[in-house]
PDB file of C-alpha atoms in Angstrom:
ATOM      1  CA  MET M 369      -0.064  -0.316  -0.314  1.00 46.00           C
ATOM      2  CA  ASN M 370       0.778   3.767  -0.595  1.00 48.00           C
ATOM      3  CA  THR M 371       1.634   6.072   2.167  1.00 61.00           C
ATOM      4  CA  ARG M 372      -0.475   8.724   0.429  1.00 80.00           C
ATOM      5  CA  ALA M 373      -3.911   8.648   1.306  1.00 90.00           C
ATOM      6  CA  PRO M 374      -5.159   5.719  -0.552  1.00 95.00           C
ATOM      7  CA  HIS M 375      -7.441   5.885  -3.407  1.00 97.00           C
ATOM      8  CA  ILE M 376     -11.018   3.704  -2.772  1.00 97.00           C
ATOM      9  CA  LEU M 377     -12.975   2.102  -5.508  1.00 97.00           C
ATOM     10  CA  ILE M 378     -16.636   1.397  -5.265  1.00 97.00           C
ATOM     11  CA  THR M 379     -17.957  -0.554  -7.947  1.00 96.00           C
ATOM     12  CA  GLY M 380     -22.213  -0.251  -8.155  1.00 94.00           C
ATOM     13  CA  ALA M 381     -21.982   2.680  -6.077  1.00 94.00           C
ATOM     14  CA  THR M 382     -25.333   3.646  -6.636  1.00 93.00           C
ATOM     15  CA  GLY M 383     -26.979   0.836  -5.920  1.00 93.00           C
ATOM     16  CA  LEU M 384     -28.590  -0.651  -2.635  1.00 95.00           C
ATOM     17  CA  LEU M 385     -25.143  -1.278  -1.038  1.00 96.00           C
ATOM     18  CA  GLY M 386     -22.752   0.716  -3.237  1.00 95.00           C
ATOM     19  CA  ARG M 387     -24.993   3.929  -2.028  1.00 95.00           C
ATOM     20  CA  PRO M 388     -23.797   3.410   1.432  1.00 96.00           C
ATOM     21  CA  VAL M 389     -20.535   2.098   0.942  1.00 97.00           C
ATOM     22  CA  LEU M 390     -19.595   4.362  -1.116  1.00 96.00           C
ATOM     23  CA  SER M 391     -21.319   7.422   1.904  1.00 95.00           C
ATOM     24  CA  ALA M 392     -19.206   5.451   5.042  1.00 96.00           C
ATOM     25  CA  CYS M 393     -15.483   5.166   3.337  1.00 95.00           C
ATOM     26  CA  SER M 394     -15.717   9.287   2.029  1.00 93.00           C
ATOM     27  CA  ALA M 395     -17.344  10.052   6.074  1.00 90.00           C
ATOM     28  CA  GLY M 396     -14.448  10.999   8.576  1.00 80.00           C
ATOM     29  CA  ARG M 397     -11.530   9.261   6.918  1.00 87.00           C
ATOM     30  CA  ASP M 398      -8.482  10.415   4.864  1.00 90.00           C
ATOM     31  CA  TRP M 399      -9.117   8.410   2.188  1.00 95.00           C
ATOM     32  CA  ARG M 400      -9.901   9.421  -1.701  1.00 95.00           C
ATOM     33  CA  VAL M 401     -13.229   8.009  -2.780  1.00 96.00           C
ATOM     34  CA  THR M 402     -14.530   6.746  -6.369  1.00 96.00           C
ATOM     35  CA  GLY M 403     -17.866   5.471  -7.222  1.00 96.00           C
ATOM     36  CA  THR M 404     -18.990   3.618 -10.463  1.00 94.00           C
ATOM     37  CA  SER M 405     -21.881   4.266 -12.123  1.00 92.00           C
ATOM     38  CA  PHE M 406     -24.279   2.708 -15.269  1.00 89.00           C
ATOM     39  CA  ARG M 407     -26.121   5.868 -16.205  1.00 84.00           C
ATOM     40  CA  ARG M 408     -25.710   8.553 -13.550  1.00 75.00           C
ATOM     41  CA  THR M 409     -23.318  10.757 -12.812  1.00 77.00           C
ATOM     42  CA  GLY M 410     -22.444  13.155  -9.834  1.00 79.00           C
ATOM     43  CA  PRO M 411     -20.000  14.520  -7.626  1.00 79.00           C
ATOM     44  CA  GLY M 412     -16.926  10.832  -6.938  1.00 83.00           C
ATOM     45  CA  LEU M 413     -19.062   9.025  -9.863  1.00 92.00           C
ATOM     46  CA  GLU M 414     -17.816   7.839 -12.680  1.00 93.00           C
ATOM     47  CA  ARG M 415     -19.422   6.237 -15.598  1.00 93.00           C
ATOM     48  CA  ILE M 416     -18.885   3.509 -16.888  1.00 93.00           C
ATOM     49  CA  ASP M 417     -20.695   0.069 -18.041  1.00 92.00           C
ATOM     50  CA  LEU M 418     -18.581  -2.989 -16.328  1.00 92.00           C
ATOM     51  CA  SER M 419     -19.859  -5.550 -18.241  1.00 89.00           C
ATOM     52  CA  GLN M 420     -18.114  -4.427 -21.509  1.00 90.00           C
ATOM     53  CA  THR M 421     -14.901  -5.843 -19.933  1.00 92.00           C
ATOM     54  CA  ALA M 422     -12.765  -4.237 -23.041  1.00 94.00           C
ATOM     55  CA  GLN M 423     -13.076  -0.530 -21.235  1.00 93.00           C
ATOM     56  CA  LEU M 424     -12.078  -1.635 -17.808  1.00 94.00           C
ATOM     57  CA  PRO M 425      -7.989  -1.618 -18.421  1.00 96.00           C
ATOM     58  CA  ALA M 426      -8.564   1.807 -19.375  1.00 96.00           C
ATOM     59  CA  PHE M 427     -10.798   2.774 -16.618  1.00 96.00           C
ATOM     60  CA  LEU M 428      -8.610   1.267 -13.751  1.00 97.00           C
ATOM     61  CA  ASN M 429      -5.575   2.763 -14.803  1.00 96.00           C
ATOM     62  CA  ARG M 430      -6.948   6.315 -15.130  1.00 96.00           C
ATOM     63  CA  LEU M 431      -8.192   6.292 -11.735  1.00 96.00           C
ATOM     64  CA  ALA M 432      -5.589   3.778 -10.104  1.00 96.00           C
ATOM     65  CA  PRO M 433      -7.270   2.770  -7.171  1.00 97.00           C
ATOM     66  CA  ASP M 434      -5.224   1.691  -3.658  1.00 96.00           C
ATOM     67  CA  VAL M 435      -7.861  -0.575  -3.274  1.00 97.00           C
ATOM     68  CA  ILE M 436     -11.326  -1.610  -5.271  1.00 97.00           C
ATOM     69  CA  ILE M 437     -14.412  -2.578  -3.116  1.00 98.00           C
ATOM     70  CA  HIS M 438     -16.671  -4.780  -6.005  1.00 97.00           C
ATOM     71  CA  SER M 439     -20.371  -4.268  -5.304  1.00 95.00           C
ATOM     72  CA  ALA M 440     -21.685  -4.149  -8.577  1.00 91.00           C
ATOM     73  CA  ALA M 441     -23.526  -7.150  -9.715  1.00 86.00           C
ATOM     74  CA  GLU M 442     -26.632  -8.432 -11.043  1.00 73.00           C
ATOM     75  CA  ARG M 443     -28.424  -9.744  -7.832  1.00 79.00           C
ATOM     76  CA  ARG M 444     -31.256 -10.943  -8.363  1.00 78.00           C
ATOM     77  CA  PRO M 445     -31.996 -14.224  -8.637  1.00 79.00           C
ATOM     78  CA  ASP M 446     -35.513 -15.147 -10.535  1.00 77.00           C
ATOM     79  CA  VAL M 447     -33.442 -12.721 -13.276  1.00 79.00           C
ATOM     80  CA  SER M 448     -30.598 -14.512 -13.483  1.00 82.00           C
ATOM     81  CA  GLU M 449     -32.376 -16.909 -14.482  1.00 80.00           C
ATOM     82  CA  LYS M 450     -33.956 -15.849 -17.178  1.00 82.00           C
ATOM     83  CA  ASP M 451     -31.071 -13.900 -18.452  1.00 81.00           C
ATOM     84  CA  PRO M 452     -27.725 -16.593 -17.187  1.00 79.00           C
ATOM     85  CA  GLN M 453     -25.600 -15.054 -20.130  1.00 83.00           C
ATOM     86  CA  GLY M 454     -26.324 -11.379 -19.174  1.00 81.00           C
ATOM     87  CA  THR M 455     -25.856 -12.156 -15.619  1.00 86.00           C
ATOM     88  CA  GLN M 456     -21.874 -14.024 -16.031  1.00 85.00           C
ATOM     89  CA  ARG M 457     -20.786 -10.764 -17.716  1.00 84.00           C
ATOM     90  CA  LEU M 458     -21.531  -8.284 -15.145  1.00 85.00           C
ATOM     91  CA  ASN M 459     -21.127 -10.976 -12.304  1.00 90.00           C
ATOM     92  CA  VAL M 460     -18.160 -13.356 -13.789  1.00 92.00           C
ATOM     93  CA  GLY M 461     -16.701 -11.117 -16.450  1.00 91.00           C
ATOM     94  CA  ALA M 462     -15.961  -8.079 -14.835  1.00 92.00           C
ATOM     95  CA  THR M 463     -14.839  -9.560 -11.546  1.00 96.00           C
ATOM     96  CA  ALA M 464     -12.603 -11.668 -13.243  1.00 96.00           C
ATOM     97  CA  THR M 465     -11.214  -8.278 -15.740  1.00 96.00           C
ATOM     98  CA  LEU M 466     -11.041  -6.355 -12.071  1.00 96.00           C
ATOM     99  CA  ALA M 467      -9.180  -9.546 -10.142  1.00 97.00           C
ATOM    100  CA  GLN M 468      -6.526  -9.247 -12.970  1.00 97.00           C
ATOM    101  CA  TRP M 469      -6.022  -5.907 -13.154  1.00 97.00           C
ATOM    102  CA  ALA M 470      -5.869  -5.688  -9.690  1.00 97.00           C
ATOM    103  CA  ALA M 471      -3.676  -8.285  -9.301  1.00 97.00           C
ATOM    104  CA  ALA M 472      -1.258  -6.996 -11.754  1.00 97.00           C
ATOM    105  CA  ARG M 473      -0.889  -3.627 -10.086  1.00 95.00           C
ATOM    106  CA  GLN M 474      -0.647  -5.227  -6.499  1.00 95.00           C
ATOM    107  CA  THR M 475      -4.018  -3.693  -5.380  1.00 97.00           C
ATOM    108  CA  PHE M 476      -6.195  -4.728  -2.584  1.00 98.00           C
ATOM    109  CA  LEU M 477      -9.603  -6.351  -4.068  1.00 98.00           C
ATOM    110  CA  ILE M 478     -13.292  -6.767  -1.927  1.00 98.00           C
ATOM    111  CA  TYR M 479     -15.726  -8.831  -3.926  1.00 97.00           C
ATOM    112  CA  ILE M 480     -18.933  -9.210  -2.608  1.00 97.00           C
ATOM    113  CA  SER M 481     -20.873 -12.680  -2.103  1.00 97.00           C
ATOM    114  CA  THR M 482     -23.694 -14.356  -1.180  1.00 97.00           C
ATOM    115  CA  ASP M 483     -25.270 -16.624   1.243  1.00 97.00           C
ATOM    116  CA  TYR M 484     -26.723 -18.092  -1.583  1.00 97.00           C
ATOM    117  CA  VAL M 485     -23.371 -19.921  -2.699  1.00 97.00           C
ATOM    118  CA  PHE M 486     -24.734 -22.246   0.120  1.00 98.00           C
ATOM    119  CA  ASP M 487     -27.696 -25.107  -0.720  1.00 97.00           C
ATOM    120  CA  GLY M 488     -29.023 -24.002   2.742  1.00 96.00           C
ATOM    121  CA  THR M 489     -29.043 -27.805   4.121  1.00 96.00           C
ATOM    122  CA  ARG M 490     -26.356 -27.530   6.774  1.00 96.00           C
ATOM    123  CA  PRO M 491     -26.124 -24.307   8.548  1.00 97.00           C
ATOM    124  CA  PRO M 492     -24.245 -22.061  10.039  1.00 97.00           C
ATOM    125  CA  TYR M 493     -21.946 -21.863   7.228  1.00 98.00           C
ATOM    126  CA  ARG M 494     -18.242 -21.211   7.605  1.00 98.00           C
ATOM    127  CA  PRO M 495     -16.029 -19.894   4.807  1.00 97.00           C
ATOM    128  CA  GLY M 496     -13.814 -23.032   4.387  1.00 96.00           C
ATOM    129  CA  ASP M 497     -17.125 -25.244   3.945  1.00 98.00           C
ATOM    130  CA  ALA M 498     -18.145 -26.910   0.670  1.00 97.00           C
ATOM    131  CA  THR M 499     -20.768 -24.969  -1.707  1.00 98.00           C
ATOM    132  CA  HIS M 500     -23.709 -25.945  -3.803  1.00 97.00           C
ATOM    133  CA  PRO M 501     -25.675 -23.517  -5.458  1.00 96.00           C
ATOM    134  CA  LEU M 502     -28.913 -23.970  -6.067  1.00 95.00           C
ATOM    135  CA  ASN M 503     -29.296 -21.515  -8.605  1.00 93.00           C
ATOM    136  CA  ALA M 504     -28.294 -19.309 -11.538  1.00 91.00           C
ATOM    137  CA  TYR M 505     -27.340 -16.389  -9.538  1.00 93.00           C
ATOM    138  CA  GLY M 506     -25.638 -18.193  -6.511  1.00 93.00           C
ATOM    139  CA  GLN M 507     -23.891 -20.042  -9.024  1.00 94.00           C
ATOM    140  CA  SER M 508     -23.033 -16.186 -11.199  1.00 93.00           C
ATOM    141  CA  LYS M 509     -21.178 -15.275  -7.662  1.00 95.00           C
ATOM    142  CA  LEU M 510     -19.411 -18.469  -6.827  1.00 96.00           C
ATOM    143  CA  ASP M 511     -17.881 -18.378 -10.402  1.00 95.00           C
ATOM    144  CA  GLY M 512     -17.340 -14.660  -9.727  1.00 96.00           C
ATOM    145  CA  GLU M 513     -15.123 -15.811  -6.335  1.00 97.00           C
ATOM    146  CA  HIS M 514     -13.349 -18.520  -8.555  1.00 97.00           C
ATOM    147  CA  ALA M 515     -12.258 -15.644 -10.833  1.00 97.00           C
ATOM    148  CA  VAL M 516     -11.174 -13.557  -7.680  1.00 97.00           C
ATOM    149  CA  GLN M 517      -9.358 -16.195  -6.401  1.00 97.00           C
ATOM    150  CA  SER M 518      -7.284 -17.271  -9.626  1.00 97.00           C
ATOM    151  CA  ALA M 519      -6.438 -14.009 -10.508  1.00 96.00           C
ATOM    152  CA  GLY M 520      -3.592 -14.699  -7.721  1.00 94.00           C
ATOM    153  CA  GLY M 521      -3.615 -11.652  -6.611  1.00 95.00           C
ATOM    154  CA  ASP M 522      -4.231  -9.684  -3.230  1.00 97.00           C
ATOM    155  CA  TYR M 523      -8.060 -10.429  -2.280  1.00 98.00           C
ATOM    156  CA  ALA M 524     -11.376 -11.027   0.451  1.00 98.00           C
ATOM    157  CA  ILE M 525     -14.425 -12.620  -0.457  1.00 98.00           C
ATOM    158  CA  LEU M 526     -17.364 -11.068   2.009  1.00 98.00           C
ATOM    159  CA  ARG M 527     -19.980 -13.112   1.087  1.00 98.00           C
ATOM    160  CA  VAL M 528     -23.353 -11.499   3.211  1.00 97.00           C
ATOM    161  CA  PRO M 529     -27.246 -12.804   3.154  1.00 97.00           C
ATOM    162  CA  ILE M 530     -30.264 -10.884   2.051  1.00 96.00           C
ATOM    163  CA  LEU M 531     -30.228  -6.564   2.087  1.00 97.00           C
ATOM    164  CA  TYR M 532     -32.980  -4.046   3.010  1.00 97.00           C
ATOM    165  CA  GLY M 533     -31.694  -0.149   3.861  1.00 97.00           C
ATOM    166  CA  GLY M 534     -32.275   2.806   2.808  1.00 96.00           C
ATOM    167  CA  VAL M 535     -34.257   2.316  -0.885  1.00 96.00           C
ATOM    168  CA  GLU M 536     -34.852   3.995  -3.725  1.00 94.00           C
ATOM    169  CA  THR M 537     -38.153   2.597  -4.200  1.00 95.00           C
ATOM    170  CA  LEU M 538     -39.961  -0.442  -2.068  1.00 96.00           C
ATOM    171  CA  ASP M 539     -39.018  -2.706  -5.126  1.00 93.00           C
ATOM    172  CA  GLU M 540     -35.996  -2.160  -4.324  1.00 94.00           C
ATOM    173  CA  SER M 541     -34.770  -4.646  -2.283  1.00 95.00           C
ATOM    174  CA  PRO M 542     -36.593  -8.233  -1.839  1.00 94.00           C
ATOM    175  CA  VAL M 543     -37.457  -6.884   2.160  1.00 97.00           C
ATOM    176  CA  THR M 544     -38.613  -3.899   1.291  1.00 97.00           C
ATOM    177  CA  VAL M 545     -41.380  -5.364  -1.790  1.00 96.00           C
ATOM    178  CA  LEU M 546     -42.955  -6.955   2.024  1.00 97.00           C
ATOM    179  CA  ALA M 547     -44.389  -3.135   2.606  1.00 97.00           C
ATOM    180  CA  LYS M 548     -44.896  -2.142  -0.824  1.00 96.00           C
ATOM    181  CA  ASN M 549     -47.086  -4.982  -1.385  1.00 96.00           C
ATOM    182  CA  MET M 550     -49.012  -4.181   2.189  1.00 96.00           C
ATOM    183  CA  LEU M 551     -48.966  -0.826   0.881  1.00 95.00           C
ATOM    184  CA  THR M 552     -50.860  -2.286  -1.973  1.00 94.00           C
ATOM    185  CA  ALA M 553     -53.139  -4.650  -1.345  1.00 94.00           C
ATOM    186  CA  ARG M 554     -57.020  -4.009  -1.856  1.00 94.00           C
ATOM    187  CA  PRO M 555     -59.049  -3.342   1.150  1.00 92.00           C
ATOM    188  CA  GLY M 556     -59.020  -6.343   3.411  1.00 92.00           C
ATOM    189  CA  GLU M 557     -57.213  -8.042   1.011  1.00 95.00           C
ATOM    190  CA  ARG M 558     -55.444 -11.164   2.351  1.00 96.00           C
ATOM    191  CA  LEU M 559     -51.685 -11.522   1.683  1.00 96.00           C
ATOM    192  CA  ALA M 560     -50.446 -14.429   1.704  1.00 96.00           C
ATOM    193  CA  MET M 561     -46.210 -14.388   2.188  1.00 96.00           C
ATOM    194  CA  GLU M 562     -43.498 -16.816   2.627  1.00 96.00           C
ATOM    195  CA  ASP M 563     -43.002 -19.328   5.710  1.00 97.00           C
ATOM    196  CA  TRP M 564     -40.838 -21.606   4.245  1.00 97.00           C
ATOM    197  CA  ALA M 565     -36.912 -19.572   4.079  1.00 97.00           C
ATOM    198  CA  THR M 566     -35.183 -18.517   7.142  1.00 97.00           C
ATOM    199  CA  ARG M 567     -33.256 -15.558   6.690  1.00 97.00           C
ATOM    200  CA  TYR M 568     -31.464 -12.921   8.236  1.00 98.00           C
ATOM    201  CA  PRO M 569     -31.972  -9.240   6.377  1.00 98.00           C
ATOM    202  CA  THR M 570     -28.782  -7.520   6.976  1.00 98.00           C
ATOM    203  CA  HIS M 571     -28.992  -3.853   7.158  1.00 98.00           C
ATOM    204  CA  THR M 572     -26.684  -1.823   3.846  1.00 98.00           C
ATOM    205  CA  SER M 573     -25.443   0.205   6.328  1.00 97.00           C
ATOM    206  CA  ASP M 574     -23.722  -2.345   8.425  1.00 98.00           C
ATOM    207  CA  VAL M 575     -22.653  -3.560   5.454  1.00 98.00           C
ATOM    208  CA  ALA M 576     -20.754  -0.513   4.652  1.00 97.00           C
ATOM    209  CA  ALA M 577     -19.725  -0.483   8.084  1.00 97.00           C
ATOM    210  CA  VAL M 578     -18.170  -3.638   8.071  1.00 98.00           C
ATOM    211  CA  LEU M 579     -16.210  -3.283   4.373  1.00 98.00           C
ATOM    212  CA  CYS M 580     -15.173   0.133   5.972  1.00 97.00           C
ATOM    213  CA  GLN M 581     -13.547  -1.301   8.810  1.00 97.00           C
ATOM    214  CA  MET M 582     -11.816  -4.273   7.000  1.00 97.00           C
ATOM    215  CA  VAL M 583     -10.195  -1.718   4.130  1.00 97.00           C
ATOM    216  CA  ALA M 584      -8.697   0.001   7.836  1.00 96.00           C
ATOM    217  CA  HIS M 585      -7.497  -3.173   8.792  1.00 96.00           C
ATOM    218  CA  LYS M 586      -5.655  -4.454   5.357  1.00 96.00           C
ATOM    219  CA  LEU M 587      -4.702  -0.940   5.594  1.00 94.00           C
ATOM    220  CA  ALA M 588      -2.933  -0.904   8.792  1.00 93.00           C
ATOM    221  CA  SER M 589      -2.447  -5.387   8.975  1.00 89.00           C
ATOM    222  CA  PRO M 590      -1.459  -6.261   5.420  1.00 91.00           C
ATOM    223  CA  GLU M 591      -2.022  -9.291   6.418  1.00 92.00           C
ATOM    224  CA  LEU M 592      -5.970 -10.144   5.720  1.00 95.00           C
ATOM    225  CA  ARG M 593      -7.045 -11.901   2.961  1.00 96.00           C
ATOM    226  CA  GLY M 594      -9.103 -14.565   2.382  1.00 97.00           C
ATOM    227  CA  ILE M 595     -12.842 -15.216   2.902  1.00 98.00           C
ATOM    228  CA  PHE M 596     -15.318 -13.782   5.285  1.00 98.00           C
ATOM    229  CA  HIS M 597     -18.787 -13.515   6.293  1.00 98.00           C
ATOM    230  CA  TRP M 598     -21.086 -11.181   7.863  1.00 98.00           C
ATOM    231  CA  SER M 599     -25.012 -11.316   8.009  1.00 98.00           C
ATOM    232  CA  GLY M 600     -27.577  -9.875  10.679  1.00 97.00           C
ATOM    233  CA  SER M 601     -28.087 -11.525  13.699  1.00 96.00           C
ATOM    234  CA  GLU M 602     -31.958 -12.573  13.719  1.00 98.00           C
ATOM    235  CA  PRO M 603     -33.970 -15.572  11.794  1.00 98.00           C
ATOM    236  CA  MET M 604     -36.728 -14.534  10.363  1.00 97.00           C
ATOM    237  CA  THR M 605     -38.948 -15.779   7.690  1.00 98.00           C
ATOM    238  CA  LYS M 606     -40.267 -13.364   5.363  1.00 97.00           C
ATOM    239  CA  TYR M 607     -43.851 -13.667   6.974  1.00 98.00           C
ATOM    240  CA  GLY M 608     -41.703 -12.900   9.757  1.00 97.00           C
ATOM    241  CA  MET M 609     -41.025  -9.884   8.840  1.00 97.00           C
ATOM    242  CA  ALA M 610     -44.090  -9.027   7.692  1.00 97.00           C
ATOM    243  CA  LEU M 611     -44.675  -8.894  10.756  1.00 97.00           C
ATOM    244  CA  THR M 612     -42.982  -6.681  11.921  1.00 97.00           C
ATOM    245  CA  PHE M 613     -43.636  -4.101   9.118  1.00 97.00           C
ATOM    246  CA  ALA M 614     -47.438  -4.303   9.339  1.00 96.00           C
ATOM    247  CA  PRO M 615     -47.880  -1.564  12.897  1.00 96.00           C
ATOM    248  CA  LEU M 616     -45.863   0.699  10.905  1.00 95.00           C
ATOM    249  CA  LEU M 617     -48.183   0.361   7.712  1.00 95.00           C
ATOM    250  CA  GLY M 618     -50.864   0.527  10.225  1.00 93.00           C
ATOM    251  CA  PHE M 619     -51.428  -2.821   8.534  1.00 95.00           C
ATOM    252  CA  ASP M 620     -53.755  -5.563  10.112  1.00 95.00           C
ATOM    253  CA  ARG M 621     -51.771  -8.661  10.903  1.00 95.00           C
ATOM    254  CA  THR M 622     -54.194 -11.265  10.509  1.00 96.00           C
ATOM    255  CA  ARG M 623     -54.840 -10.463   6.765  1.00 97.00           C
ATOM    256  CA  LEU M 624     -50.910 -11.927   6.649  1.00 97.00           C
ATOM    257  CA  VAL M 625     -51.284 -15.832   6.241  1.00 97.00           C
ATOM    258  CA  PRO M 626     -48.173 -17.714   6.253  1.00 97.00           C
ATOM    259  CA  ASP M 627     -47.132 -19.816   3.720  1.00 96.00           C
ATOM    260  CA  ALA M 628     -45.187 -22.614   4.437  1.00 96.00           C
ATOM    261  CA  THR M 629     -44.244 -23.706   0.425  1.00 95.00           C
ATOM    262  CA  PRO M 630     -40.757 -23.042  -1.040  1.00 93.00           C
ATOM    263  CA  PRO M 631     -41.173 -19.903  -3.138  1.00 90.00           C
ATOM    264  CA  ALA M 632     -42.678 -20.034  -7.224  1.00 88.00           C
ATOM    265  CA  GLY M 633     -38.827 -19.054  -9.404  1.00 87.00           C
ATOM    266  CA  ALA M 634     -35.342 -19.782  -8.900  1.00 88.00           C
ATOM    267  CA  PRO M 635     -34.524 -21.905  -6.311  1.00 92.00           C
ATOM    268  CA  ARG M 636     -33.661 -20.986  -2.518  1.00 94.00           C
ATOM    269  CA  PRO M 637     -31.478 -21.969   0.290  1.00 96.00           C
ATOM    270  CA  LYS M 638     -34.178 -23.012   2.862  1.00 97.00           C
ATOM    271  CA  ASN M 639     -31.161 -21.839   6.053  1.00 98.00           C
ATOM    272  CA  ALA M 640     -27.919 -20.687   4.723  1.00 98.00           C
ATOM    273  CA  HIS M 641     -27.221 -18.894   8.231  1.00 98.00           C
ATOM    274  CA  LEU M 642     -23.464 -17.257   7.664  1.00 98.00           C
ATOM    275  CA  ASP M 643     -20.971 -17.784  10.915  1.00 98.00           C
ATOM    276  CA  THR M 644     -19.566 -14.250  11.075  1.00 98.00           C
ATOM    277  CA  SER M 645     -17.066 -15.741  13.640  1.00 98.00           C
ATOM    278  CA  ASP M 646     -13.747 -14.830  11.689  1.00 97.00           C
ATOM    279  CA  LEU M 647     -14.390 -10.751  11.518  1.00 98.00           C
ATOM    280  CA  GLU M 648     -16.040 -10.450  14.694  1.00 97.00           C
ATOM    281  CA  ARG M 649     -12.549 -11.845  16.278  1.00 97.00           C
ATOM    282  CA  LEU M 650     -10.864  -9.433  14.645  1.00 96.00           C
ATOM    283  CA  GLY M 651     -13.271  -6.778  16.450  1.00 96.00           C
ATOM    284  CA  ILE M 652     -14.912  -6.206  13.007  1.00 97.00           C
ATOM    285  CA  GLY M 653     -18.775  -5.927  12.821  1.00 97.00           C
ATOM    286  CA  GLN M 654     -21.465  -3.823  13.577  1.00 97.00           C
ATOM    287  CA  ARG M 655     -25.567  -5.184  13.648  1.00 97.00           C
ATOM    288  CA  THR M 656     -28.494  -2.287  13.680  1.00 97.00           C
ATOM    289  CA  PRO M 657     -31.534  -4.689  14.824  1.00 97.00           C
ATOM    290  CA  PHE M 658     -34.313  -4.658  12.574  1.00 97.00           C
ATOM    291  CA  ALA M 659     -37.768  -3.608  14.272  1.00 96.00           C
ATOM    292  CA  ASP M 660     -35.097  -0.799  15.022  1.00 97.00           C
ATOM    293  CA  ALA M 661     -34.185  -0.261  11.273  1.00 97.00           C
ATOM    294  CA  LEU M 662     -37.584   0.128  10.014  1.00 97.00           C
ATOM    295  CA  PRO M 663     -39.245   3.347  10.810  1.00 96.00           C
ATOM    296  CA  ALA M 664     -36.475   5.167   9.246  1.00 96.00           C
ATOM    297  CA  ILE M 665     -36.538   3.046   5.730  1.00 96.00           C
ATOM    298  CA  LEU M 666     -39.827   3.218   5.171  1.00 96.00           C
ATOM    299  CA  ALA M 667     -40.741   6.932   6.286  1.00 94.00           C
ATOM    300  CA  PRO M 668     -40.069   8.067   2.983  1.00 94.00           C
ATOM    301  CA  HIS M 669     -42.107   5.817   0.816  1.00 94.00           C
ATOM    302  CA  LEU M 670     -45.450   6.457   3.460  1.00 91.00           C
ATOM    303  CA  PRO M 671     -48.293   8.124   2.502  1.00 82.00           C
ATOM    304  CA  ASN M 672     -48.570   9.921   5.481  1.00 70.00           C
ATOM    305  CA  ARG M 673     -44.877  11.316   6.331  1.00 50.00           C
ATOM    306  CA  GLY M 674     -45.599  14.164   9.158  1.00 43.00           C
ATOM    307  CA  GLU M 675     -44.132  11.561  11.780  1.00 44.00           C
ATOM    308  CA  ARG M 676     -40.668  11.643  12.160  1.00 42.00           C
ATOM    309  CA  PRO M 677     -39.288   7.894  12.392  1.00 43.00           C
ATOM    310  CA  ARG M 678     -36.326   6.923  14.666  1.00 45.00           C
ATOM    311  CA  GLU M 679     -33.184   6.645  14.195  1.00 43.00           C
ATOM    312  CA  PRO M 680     -31.648   3.255  14.408  1.00 49.00           C
ATOM    313  CA  HIS M 681     -29.763   1.885  16.589  1.00 52.00           C
ATOM    314  CA  SER M 682     -26.756   0.066  15.179  1.00 54.00           C
ATOM    315  CA  THR M 683     -23.971  -1.768  17.401  1.00 55.00           C
ATOM    316  CA  LEU M 684     -20.619  -1.463  16.935  1.00 54.00           C
ATOM    317  CA  GLN M 685     -18.589  -5.371  17.413  1.00 51.00           C
ATOM    318  CA  ASN M 686     -16.249  -3.658  19.244  1.00 43.00           C
ATOM    319  CA  GLU M 687     -19.401  -1.631  21.991  1.00 42.00           C
ATOM    320  CA  PRO M 688     -21.186  -3.689  24.267  1.00 35.00           C
ATOM    321  CA  PRO M 689     -24.687  -3.286  23.270  1.00 34.00           C
ATOM    322  CA  LYS M 690     -26.993  -0.768  25.083  1.00 33.00           C
ATOM    323  CA  ALA M 691     -29.903  -2.884  27.098  1.00 30.00           C
ATOM    324  CA  ALA M 692     -32.581  -1.458  25.393  1.00 26.00           C
ATOM    325  CA  THR M 693     -31.627  -2.517  22.163  1.00 24.00           C
ATOM    326  CA  ARG M 694     -32.360  -6.417  20.822  1.00 22.00           C
ATOM    327  CA  GLU M 695     -29.147  -6.999  19.356  1.00 21.00           C
ATOM    328  CA  GLY M 696     -28.200 -10.504  19.255  1.00 23.00           C
ATOM    329  CA  ALA M 697     -32.144 -11.472  19.798  1.00 23.00           C
TER     330      ALA M 697
END
């Protein structure tokens, strides 16, 4: 690493995860931070289509980042099933090109992967456990992991589960889309909510904090390398999430019907819980209780925006949780 202020490049910086990563890395640190965007322009953003891999080496040579956080991806399993080639171009092709450039320039690369590399039959999963993706999305992210590893550079892979956070529209996250379905339901309509897969909803701001902590740790301790996991700690089905949403939306919980059948579309793992102990041992981590996070997330999307939402309480790994929080529940 150089002694000058490090340059951090964040791909997919206008996406669900990329936005808080860009914000977190830019706040209160002596880092130069640049984000990539597919269409948008703005301060600190560079437009590029990452799937056009021939353009990437010249683009990276111009920016010369010291660290790359690669969060750009096709992350919708059903889209990946319908367009496996497009998914491979972004999730594997772009990743391989970034990893090869990073290896040649001794740039540290953090690749964001998924719990869907596992089949969900033997949780909790440690980073070295055998992988077995059930769908095209999970396979593409695993192929991306292999591309990063085979490039032979300095890397970390961070696997995360289902994400939610500040959304531009409620259907941007598979978690907040549940609230959209409830808000748009007809009066008195009963809604079936999946009650089959156990998930661990994870706040994007928590993942962003973890990524910043990983970068800071790497800058101070170059030995950080390999595969890591981060996840929320609250097991919930989508039905359980919907029950938590309901009072915030003024939705009668009795109208929610648990559905114990597997969801339609691309096959999903039943429980791909990630073991996060490796990062915790390094003092890295942050978790926001699910119920605490929702008011601020939902407020911009509710018909009546007059009530000021509570700010979520995030617990840093090195900070003992306050008694009033549900950390670790």
